[in-house]
Tab-separated table of C-alpha atoms and ligand atoms in Angstrom:
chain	number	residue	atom	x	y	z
G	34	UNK	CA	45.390	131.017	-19.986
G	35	UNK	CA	42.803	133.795	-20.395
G	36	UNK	CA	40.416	134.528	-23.327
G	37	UNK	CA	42.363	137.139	-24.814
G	38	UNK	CA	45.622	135.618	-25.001
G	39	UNK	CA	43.823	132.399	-26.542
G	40	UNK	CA	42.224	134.400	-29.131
G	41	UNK	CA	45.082	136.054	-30.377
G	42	UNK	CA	46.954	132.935	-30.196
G	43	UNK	CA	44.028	131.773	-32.817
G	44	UNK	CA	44.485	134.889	-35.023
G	45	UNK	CA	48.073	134.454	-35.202
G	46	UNK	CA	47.919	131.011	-36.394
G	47	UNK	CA	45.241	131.660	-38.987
G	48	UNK	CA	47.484	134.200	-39.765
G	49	UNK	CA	50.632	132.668	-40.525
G	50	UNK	CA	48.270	130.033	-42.357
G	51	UNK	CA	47.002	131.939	-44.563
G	52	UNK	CA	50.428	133.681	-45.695
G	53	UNK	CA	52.220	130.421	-46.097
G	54	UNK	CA	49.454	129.005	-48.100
G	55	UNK	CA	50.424	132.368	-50.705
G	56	UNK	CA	53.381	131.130	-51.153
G	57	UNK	CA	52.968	128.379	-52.086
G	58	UNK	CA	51.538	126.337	-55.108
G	59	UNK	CA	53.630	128.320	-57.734
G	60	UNK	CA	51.710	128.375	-61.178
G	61	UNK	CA	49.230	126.508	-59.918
G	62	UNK	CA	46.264	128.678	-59.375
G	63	UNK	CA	44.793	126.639	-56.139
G	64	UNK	CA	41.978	127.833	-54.187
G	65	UNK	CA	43.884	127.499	-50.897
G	66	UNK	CA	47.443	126.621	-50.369
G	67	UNK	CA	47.856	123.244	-51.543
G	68	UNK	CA	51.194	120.933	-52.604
G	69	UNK	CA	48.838	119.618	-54.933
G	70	UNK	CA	47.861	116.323	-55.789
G	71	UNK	CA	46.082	113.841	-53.188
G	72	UNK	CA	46.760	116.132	-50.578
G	73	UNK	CA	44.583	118.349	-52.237
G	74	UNK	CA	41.939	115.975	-52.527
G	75	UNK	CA	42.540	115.088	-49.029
G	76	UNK	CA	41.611	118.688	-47.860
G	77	UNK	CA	38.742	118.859	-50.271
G	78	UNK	CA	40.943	121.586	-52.146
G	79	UNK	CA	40.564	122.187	-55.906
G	80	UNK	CA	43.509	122.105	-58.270
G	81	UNK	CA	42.702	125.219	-60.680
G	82	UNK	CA	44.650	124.660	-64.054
G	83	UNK	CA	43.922	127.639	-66.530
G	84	UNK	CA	44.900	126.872	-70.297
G	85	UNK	CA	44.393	129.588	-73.060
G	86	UNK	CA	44.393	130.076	-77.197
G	87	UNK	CA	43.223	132.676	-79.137
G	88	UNK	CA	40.618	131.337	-81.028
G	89	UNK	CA	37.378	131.801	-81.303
G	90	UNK	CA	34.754	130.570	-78.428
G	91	UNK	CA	32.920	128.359	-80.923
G	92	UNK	CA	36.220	127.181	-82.720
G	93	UNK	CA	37.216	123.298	-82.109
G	94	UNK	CA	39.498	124.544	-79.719
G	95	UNK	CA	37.471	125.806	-77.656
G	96	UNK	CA	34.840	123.128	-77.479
G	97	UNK	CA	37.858	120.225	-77.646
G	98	UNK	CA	39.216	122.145	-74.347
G	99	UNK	CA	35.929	122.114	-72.852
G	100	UNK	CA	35.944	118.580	-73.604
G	101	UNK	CA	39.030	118.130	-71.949
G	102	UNK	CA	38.222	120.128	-68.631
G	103	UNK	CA	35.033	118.005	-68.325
G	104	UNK	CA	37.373	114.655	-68.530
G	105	UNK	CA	39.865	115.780	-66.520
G	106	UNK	CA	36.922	117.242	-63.704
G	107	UNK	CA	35.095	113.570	-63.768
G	108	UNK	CA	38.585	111.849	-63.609
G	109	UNK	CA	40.223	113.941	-60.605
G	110	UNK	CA	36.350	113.145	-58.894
G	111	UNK	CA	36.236	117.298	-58.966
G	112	UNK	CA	39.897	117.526	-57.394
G	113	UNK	CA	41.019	119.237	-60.460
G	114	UNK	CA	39.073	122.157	-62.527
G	115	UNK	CA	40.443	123.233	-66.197
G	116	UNK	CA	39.385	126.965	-66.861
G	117	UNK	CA	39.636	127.564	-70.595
G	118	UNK	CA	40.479	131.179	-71.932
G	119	UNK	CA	39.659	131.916	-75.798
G	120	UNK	CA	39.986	134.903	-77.934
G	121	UNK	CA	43.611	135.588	-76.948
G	122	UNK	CA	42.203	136.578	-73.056
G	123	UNK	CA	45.969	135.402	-71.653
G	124	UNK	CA	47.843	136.609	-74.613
G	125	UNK	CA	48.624	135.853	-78.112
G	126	UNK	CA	50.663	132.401	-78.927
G	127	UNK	CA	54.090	133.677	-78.105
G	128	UNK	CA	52.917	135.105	-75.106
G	129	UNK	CA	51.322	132.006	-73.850
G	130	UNK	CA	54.185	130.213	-74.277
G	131	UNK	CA	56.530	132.546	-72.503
G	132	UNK	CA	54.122	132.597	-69.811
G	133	UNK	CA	54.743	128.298	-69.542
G	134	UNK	CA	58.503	129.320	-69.738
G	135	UNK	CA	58.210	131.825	-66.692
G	136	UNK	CA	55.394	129.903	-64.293
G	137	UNK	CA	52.783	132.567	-64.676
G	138	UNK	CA	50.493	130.276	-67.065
G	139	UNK	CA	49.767	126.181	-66.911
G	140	UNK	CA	48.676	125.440	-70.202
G	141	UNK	CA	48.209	126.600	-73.800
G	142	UNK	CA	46.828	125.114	-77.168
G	143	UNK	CA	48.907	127.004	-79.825
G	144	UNK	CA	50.024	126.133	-83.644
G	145	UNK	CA	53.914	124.813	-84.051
G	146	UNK	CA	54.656	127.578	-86.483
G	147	UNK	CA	54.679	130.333	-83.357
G	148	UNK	CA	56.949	127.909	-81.368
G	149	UNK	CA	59.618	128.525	-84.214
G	150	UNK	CA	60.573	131.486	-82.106
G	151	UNK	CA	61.689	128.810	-78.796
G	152	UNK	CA	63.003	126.038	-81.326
G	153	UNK	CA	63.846	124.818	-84.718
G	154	UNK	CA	62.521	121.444	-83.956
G	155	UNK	CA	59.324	122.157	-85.525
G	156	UNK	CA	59.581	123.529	-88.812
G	157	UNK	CA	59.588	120.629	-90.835
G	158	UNK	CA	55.975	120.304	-89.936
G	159	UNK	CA	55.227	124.309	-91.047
G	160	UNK	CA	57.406	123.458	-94.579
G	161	UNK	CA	54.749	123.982	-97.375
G	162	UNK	CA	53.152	121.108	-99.542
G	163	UNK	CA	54.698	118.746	-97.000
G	164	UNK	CA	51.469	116.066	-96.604
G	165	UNK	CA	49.529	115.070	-98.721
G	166	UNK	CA	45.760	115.036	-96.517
G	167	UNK	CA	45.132	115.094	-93.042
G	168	UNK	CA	45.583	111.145	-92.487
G	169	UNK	CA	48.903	111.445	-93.249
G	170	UNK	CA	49.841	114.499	-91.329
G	171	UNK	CA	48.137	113.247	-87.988
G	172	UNK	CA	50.228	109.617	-88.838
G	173	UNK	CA	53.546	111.992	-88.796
G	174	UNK	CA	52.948	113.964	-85.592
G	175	UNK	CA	51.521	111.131	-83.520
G	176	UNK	CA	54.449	109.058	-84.806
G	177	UNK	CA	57.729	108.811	-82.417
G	178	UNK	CA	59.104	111.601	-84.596
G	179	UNK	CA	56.288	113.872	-83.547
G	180	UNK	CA	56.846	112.636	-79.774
G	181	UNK	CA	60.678	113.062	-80.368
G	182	UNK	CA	59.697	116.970	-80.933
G	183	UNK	CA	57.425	117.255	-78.147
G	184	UNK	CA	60.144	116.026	-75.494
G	185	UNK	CA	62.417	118.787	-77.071
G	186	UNK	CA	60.162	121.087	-75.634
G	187	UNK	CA	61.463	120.012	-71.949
G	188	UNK	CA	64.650	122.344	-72.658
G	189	UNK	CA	62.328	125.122	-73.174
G	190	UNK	CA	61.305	124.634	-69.993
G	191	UNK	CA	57.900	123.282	-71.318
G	192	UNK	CA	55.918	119.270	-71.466
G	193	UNK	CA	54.254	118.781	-75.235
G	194	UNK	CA	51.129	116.455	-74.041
G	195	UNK	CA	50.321	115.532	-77.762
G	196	UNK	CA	48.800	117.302	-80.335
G	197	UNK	CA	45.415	118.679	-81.717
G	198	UNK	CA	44.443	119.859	-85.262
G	199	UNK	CA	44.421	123.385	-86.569
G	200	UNK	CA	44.532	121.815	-90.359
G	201	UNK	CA	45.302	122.246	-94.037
G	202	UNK	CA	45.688	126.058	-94.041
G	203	UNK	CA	44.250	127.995	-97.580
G	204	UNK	CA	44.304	131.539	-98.445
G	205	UNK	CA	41.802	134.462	-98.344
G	206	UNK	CA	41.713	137.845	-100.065
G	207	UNK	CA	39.822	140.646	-100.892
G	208	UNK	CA	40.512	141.184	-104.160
G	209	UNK	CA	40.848	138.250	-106.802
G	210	UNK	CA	40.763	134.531	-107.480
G	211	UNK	CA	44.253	133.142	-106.692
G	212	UNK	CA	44.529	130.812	-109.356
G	213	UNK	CA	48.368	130.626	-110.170
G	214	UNK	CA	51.443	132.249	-108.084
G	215	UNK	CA	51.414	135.274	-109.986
G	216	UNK	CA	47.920	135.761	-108.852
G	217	UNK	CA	50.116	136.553	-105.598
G	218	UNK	CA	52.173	138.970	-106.796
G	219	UNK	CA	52.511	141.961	-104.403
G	220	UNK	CA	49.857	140.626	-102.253
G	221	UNK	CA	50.201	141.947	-98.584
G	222	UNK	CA	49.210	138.292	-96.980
G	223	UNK	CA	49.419	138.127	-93.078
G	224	UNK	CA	51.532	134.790	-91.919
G	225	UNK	CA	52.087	133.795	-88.829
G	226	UNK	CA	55.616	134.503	-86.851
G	227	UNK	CA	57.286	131.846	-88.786
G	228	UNK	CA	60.210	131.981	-91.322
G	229	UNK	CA	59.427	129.032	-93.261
G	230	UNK	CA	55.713	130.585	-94.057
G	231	UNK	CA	57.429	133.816	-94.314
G	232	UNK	CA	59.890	132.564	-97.373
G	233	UNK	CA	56.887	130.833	-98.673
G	234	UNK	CA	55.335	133.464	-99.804
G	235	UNK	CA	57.605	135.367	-100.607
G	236	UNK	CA	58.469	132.742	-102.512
G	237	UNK	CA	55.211	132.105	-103.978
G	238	UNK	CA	54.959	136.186	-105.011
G	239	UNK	CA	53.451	137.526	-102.041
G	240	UNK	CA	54.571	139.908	-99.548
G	241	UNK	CA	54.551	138.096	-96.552
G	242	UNK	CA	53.571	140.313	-92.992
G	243	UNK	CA	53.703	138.140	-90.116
G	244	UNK	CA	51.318	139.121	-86.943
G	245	UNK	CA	49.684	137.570	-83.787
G	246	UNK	CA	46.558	136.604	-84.813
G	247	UNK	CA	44.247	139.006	-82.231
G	248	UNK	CA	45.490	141.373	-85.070
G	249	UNK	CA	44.347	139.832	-87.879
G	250	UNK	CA	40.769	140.836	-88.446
G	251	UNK	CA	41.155	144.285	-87.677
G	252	UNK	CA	44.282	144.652	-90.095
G	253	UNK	CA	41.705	142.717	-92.799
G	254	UNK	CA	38.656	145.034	-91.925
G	255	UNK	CA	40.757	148.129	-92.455
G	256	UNK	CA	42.620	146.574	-95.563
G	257	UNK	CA	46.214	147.156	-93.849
G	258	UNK	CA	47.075	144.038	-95.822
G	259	UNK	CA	45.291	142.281	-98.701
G	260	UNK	CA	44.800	138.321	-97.228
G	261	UNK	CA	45.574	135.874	-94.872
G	262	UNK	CA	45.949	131.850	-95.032
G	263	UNK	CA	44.002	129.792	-92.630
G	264	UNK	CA	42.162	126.654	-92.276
G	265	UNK	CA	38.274	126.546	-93.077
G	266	UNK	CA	37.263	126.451	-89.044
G	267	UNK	CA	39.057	129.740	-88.564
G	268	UNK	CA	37.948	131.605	-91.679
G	269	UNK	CA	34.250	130.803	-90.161
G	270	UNK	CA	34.655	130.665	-86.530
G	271	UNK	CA	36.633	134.005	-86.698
G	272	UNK	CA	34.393	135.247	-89.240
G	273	UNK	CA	36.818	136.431	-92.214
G	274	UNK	CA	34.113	135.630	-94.341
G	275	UNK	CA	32.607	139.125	-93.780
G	276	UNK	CA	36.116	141.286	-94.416
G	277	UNK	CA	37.740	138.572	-97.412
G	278	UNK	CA	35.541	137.839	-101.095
G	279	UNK	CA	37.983	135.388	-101.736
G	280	UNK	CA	38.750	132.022	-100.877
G	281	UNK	CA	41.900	129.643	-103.144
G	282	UNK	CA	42.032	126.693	-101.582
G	283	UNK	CA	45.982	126.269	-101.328
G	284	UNK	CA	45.670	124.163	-98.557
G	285	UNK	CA	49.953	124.959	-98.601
G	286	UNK	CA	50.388	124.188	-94.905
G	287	UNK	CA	49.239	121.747	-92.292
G	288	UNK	CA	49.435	123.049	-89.047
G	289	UNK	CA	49.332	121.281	-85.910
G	290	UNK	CA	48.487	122.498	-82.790
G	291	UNK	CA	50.486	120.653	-79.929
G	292	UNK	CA	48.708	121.072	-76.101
G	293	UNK	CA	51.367	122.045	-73.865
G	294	UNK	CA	51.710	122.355	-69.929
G	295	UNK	CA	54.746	124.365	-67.943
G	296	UNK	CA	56.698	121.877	-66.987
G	297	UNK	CA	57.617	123.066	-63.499
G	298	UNK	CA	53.999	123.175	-63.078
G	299	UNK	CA	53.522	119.619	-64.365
G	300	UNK	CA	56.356	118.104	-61.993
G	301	UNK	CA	54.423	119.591	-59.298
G	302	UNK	CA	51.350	117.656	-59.873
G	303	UNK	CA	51.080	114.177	-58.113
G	304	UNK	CA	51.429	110.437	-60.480
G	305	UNK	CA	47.796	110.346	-60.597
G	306	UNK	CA	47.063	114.095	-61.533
G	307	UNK	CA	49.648	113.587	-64.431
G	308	UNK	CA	47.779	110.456	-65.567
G	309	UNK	CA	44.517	112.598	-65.898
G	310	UNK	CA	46.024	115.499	-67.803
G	311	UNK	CA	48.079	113.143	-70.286
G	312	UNK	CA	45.201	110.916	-70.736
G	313	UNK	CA	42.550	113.503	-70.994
G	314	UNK	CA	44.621	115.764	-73.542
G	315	UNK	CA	44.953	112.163	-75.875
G	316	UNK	CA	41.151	111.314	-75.300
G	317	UNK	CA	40.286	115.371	-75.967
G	318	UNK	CA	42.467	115.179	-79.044
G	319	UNK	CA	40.595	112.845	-81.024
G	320	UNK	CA	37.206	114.276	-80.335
G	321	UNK	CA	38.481	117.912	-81.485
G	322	UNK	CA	40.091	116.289	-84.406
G	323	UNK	CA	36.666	114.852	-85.093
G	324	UNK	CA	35.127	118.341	-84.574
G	325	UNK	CA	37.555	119.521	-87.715
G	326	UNK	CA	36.566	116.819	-90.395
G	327	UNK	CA	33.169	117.406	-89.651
G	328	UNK	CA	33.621	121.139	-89.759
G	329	UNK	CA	35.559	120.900	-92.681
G	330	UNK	CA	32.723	118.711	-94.591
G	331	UNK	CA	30.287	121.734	-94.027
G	332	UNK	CA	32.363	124.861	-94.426
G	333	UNK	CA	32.568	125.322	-98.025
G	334	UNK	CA	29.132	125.366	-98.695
G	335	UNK	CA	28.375	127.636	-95.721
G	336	UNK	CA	31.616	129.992	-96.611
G	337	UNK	CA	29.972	129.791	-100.016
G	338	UNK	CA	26.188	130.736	-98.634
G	339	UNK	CA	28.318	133.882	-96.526
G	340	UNK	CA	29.262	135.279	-99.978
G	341	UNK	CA	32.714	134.019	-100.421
G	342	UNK	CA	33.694	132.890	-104.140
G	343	UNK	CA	35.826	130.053	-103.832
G	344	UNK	CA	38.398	128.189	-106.441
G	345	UNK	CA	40.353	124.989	-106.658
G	346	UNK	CA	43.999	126.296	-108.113
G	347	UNK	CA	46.207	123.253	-109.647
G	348	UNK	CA	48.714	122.953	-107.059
G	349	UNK	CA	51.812	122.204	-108.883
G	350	UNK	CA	53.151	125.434	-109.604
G	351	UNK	CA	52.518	126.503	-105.779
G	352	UNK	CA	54.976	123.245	-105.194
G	353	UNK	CA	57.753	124.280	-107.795
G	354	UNK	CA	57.328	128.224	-106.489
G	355	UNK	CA	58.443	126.579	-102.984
G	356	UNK	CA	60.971	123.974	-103.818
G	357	UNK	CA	63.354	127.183	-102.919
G	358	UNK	CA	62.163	126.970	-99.352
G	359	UNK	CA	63.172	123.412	-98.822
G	360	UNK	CA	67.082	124.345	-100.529
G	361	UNK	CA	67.094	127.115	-97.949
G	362	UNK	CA	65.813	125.265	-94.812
G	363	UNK	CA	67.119	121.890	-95.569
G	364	UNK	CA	70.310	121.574	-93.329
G	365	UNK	CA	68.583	123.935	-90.660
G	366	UNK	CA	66.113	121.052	-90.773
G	367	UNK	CA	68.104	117.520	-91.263
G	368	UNK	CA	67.308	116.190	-94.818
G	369	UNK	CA	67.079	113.100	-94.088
G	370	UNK	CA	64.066	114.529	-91.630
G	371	UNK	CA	62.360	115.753	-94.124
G	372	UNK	CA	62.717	112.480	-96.091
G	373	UNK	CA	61.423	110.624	-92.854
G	374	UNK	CA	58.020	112.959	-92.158
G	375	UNK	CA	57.529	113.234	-96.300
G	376	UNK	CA	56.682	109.142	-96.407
G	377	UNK	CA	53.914	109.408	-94.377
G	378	UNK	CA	52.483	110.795	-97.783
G	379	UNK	CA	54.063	108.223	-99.925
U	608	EAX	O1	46.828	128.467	-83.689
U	608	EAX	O2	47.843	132.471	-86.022
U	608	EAX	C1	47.203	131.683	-86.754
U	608	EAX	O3	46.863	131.937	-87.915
U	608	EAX	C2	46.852	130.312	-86.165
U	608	EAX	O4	46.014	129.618	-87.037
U	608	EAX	C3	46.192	130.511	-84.833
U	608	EAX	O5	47.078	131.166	-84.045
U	608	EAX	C4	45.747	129.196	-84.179
C-alpha cells in the first residue's frame, strides 16, 4: 500500500476519533472522550466535574468545595478533578439547578428555599422559627426525613448528596434597629424566591421583594430596597457590612444548603467514582459546617469593628407575627411533618 494512501488512512481514523469522542460524555466535561469511570483511569483521562454557587470566594462554600475537590482528586488518584465556580459565574441558584435538570451543569451547592420553585418537599425546612439552634437543625436534615427529601429530588431529574450549612439567617438594614415587628413596617426587605419567606414578612410587616442573590448588593448600594436577611458568613463574606448600618439578629430562618449532582450525569459515573463523590460531599460537609461555627463565633465582633450596630430583639412576637404562615402552609406541608422536624427542638 503506498505512503499516501496509509497516511490518509491515519488522518481518517484520527478523524473519526476525535468526532466520536464529542459526542460523547454528555455533562461530563472530560478532557477527551471518555465513558467515564475506570476506563478513564485506564486511558490516563481526567473526569472534569464543574460545581457552582454564588457566594463569595472566601465564603465556607467556597473553601468547603475546595475541600471537597481536593478529597475527591486524592481519592480518584487524580482520575477525577472538581472545578469550583463562585460568585454566581454559572448562574444564580435557579439557574444552576435547571442546568442539573437539562445536562449542561454537574453540580451545584444552593439553599433549599430556591428549590421551592422544582418542589414543595422542602419548605418545612424554610418555615420561620422552626429550630431552635443549629444542633438541632443539622439533627433534622441529616435525619431519614432530610434523606427522604433529598431522594425526592430524583423526579426532578436531580441526586441530593447531603447537605451543607448556610445557617440561622438575621436581618440587615439601613435605616433602624429592628427591635419589634413594627420596626418592619413598610420595610422593602429582599427574600429569596421562596413563598414561605415571602409570607413571612409580609407577615412580620415588611414588604417582602424576592431576588437572585448576584442582585442583592447592588439593589442595597443603590437603596432599591431597604434590607435583606442573611446569615453572619454572608453579611461579611459578601460584604453588606459596607451598604447596611444595621444588624437584628432574627435569626427567623435556618437554611440549609443541600450539594446536588445531575443525576443523568451521576448514573454515568462508574461504582467507584460514585463512592468518591458521596463520600467526599459527607466528609466536605462537616469541615464546612465547622468553617460556619467558627465563623459565626468571630463575626459579631468583626461586623461590629466594620461599623454595624447590632441588637438582640425578644423573639416572641416575631413567632406570634408568623404563626399565620404555618395556618397557611400547613396542609401544603403535612402537619404531622411539621410536628416530626419541630422535635428535633424539643
Ligand atoms: O445559598 O440567596 C440567598 O440569600 C442565599 O443565602 C444564597 O443564595 C446562598
Amino acid at each position: 500500500m503506498s505512503k499516501k494512501l496509509i497516511a490518509l488512512m491515519l488522518c481518517l481514523i484520527m478523524a473519526l476519533t476525535l468526532v466520536a469522542g464529542c459526542g460523547r460524555g454528555g455533562a461530563a466535561q472530560t478532557t477527551a472522550p471518555a465513558a467515564g469511570g475506570t476506563e478513564a483511569a485506564a486511558d490516563g483521562q481526567t473526569l472534569t466535574i464543574r460545581i457552582g454557587h454564588v457566594l463569595a470566594p472566601t465564603h465556607p462554600y467556597q473553601v468547603g468545595l475546595e475541600h471537597f475537590a481536593k478529597l475527591v482528586d486524592e481519592k480518584s488518584k487524580g482520575t477525577m478533578k472538581v472545578e469550583v465556580f463562585h460568585s454566581s459565574q454559572l448562574g444564580n441558584e435557579r439557574d444552576m439547578v435547571e442546568g442539573l435538570q437539562l445536562g449542561t451543569l454537574e453540580m451545584a451547592l444552593v439553599s433549599t428555599a430556591p428549590l421551592a420553585s422544582f418542589t414543595k418537599d422542602f419548605l418545612v425546612f424554610d418555615l420561620p422559627f422552626m429550630f431552635k439552634d443549629t444542633a438541632a437543625a443539622r439533627a433534622a436534615v441529616d435525619s431519614e426525613i432530610g434523606q427522604k427529601m433529598l431522594d425526592g429530588l430524583a423526579a426532578k431529574g436531580i441526586k441530593g448528596l447531603c447537605y451543607w450549612e448556610n445557617g440561622f439567617r438575621s436581618v440587615t438594614n439601613s435605616k433602624l434597629p429592628i427591635e419589634t415587628p413594627a420596626d418592619l413596617k413598610g420595610m422593602k426587605i429582599r427574600t429569596m424566591e421562596n413563598p414561605v419567606h415571602m409570607d413571612s414578612f409580609a407577615a412580620m410587616g415588611a414588604d417582602p421583594t424576592p431576588m437572585a442573590f448576584g442582585e442583592l448588593f447592588t439593589a442595597l448600594q443603590q437603596k432599591t430596597i431597604d434590607g435583606q436577611e442573611n446569615p453572619l458568613p454572608i453579611i461579611d463574606t459578601s460584604k453588606f457590612y459596607e451598604v447596611q448600618s444595621y444588624l437584628s439578629m432574627t435569626q427567623h430562618f435556618y437554611a440549609p444548603a443541600p450539594i446536588l449532582i445531575a443525576q443523568k450525569f451521576y448514573d454515568s459515573l462508574t461504582d467507584e467514582q460514585k463512592k468518591i463523590i458521596e463520600e467526599s460531599a459527607k466528609e466536605a460537609r462537616d469541615f464546612e459546617r465547622d468553617l460556619c461555627d467558627k465563623s459565626n463565633a468571630e463575626l459579631v465582633t468583626f461586623l461590629e469593628g466594620k461599623g454595624m450596630k447590632i441588637n438582640y430583639p425578644d423573639k416572641a412576637p416575631f413567632i406570634e407575627a408568623v404563626q399565620s404562615v404555618y395556618e397557611k402552609y400547613t396542609g401544603d406541608i403535612p402537619a404531622e411533618l411539621i410536628t416530626a422536624v419541630q422535635a428535633f427542638s424539643k
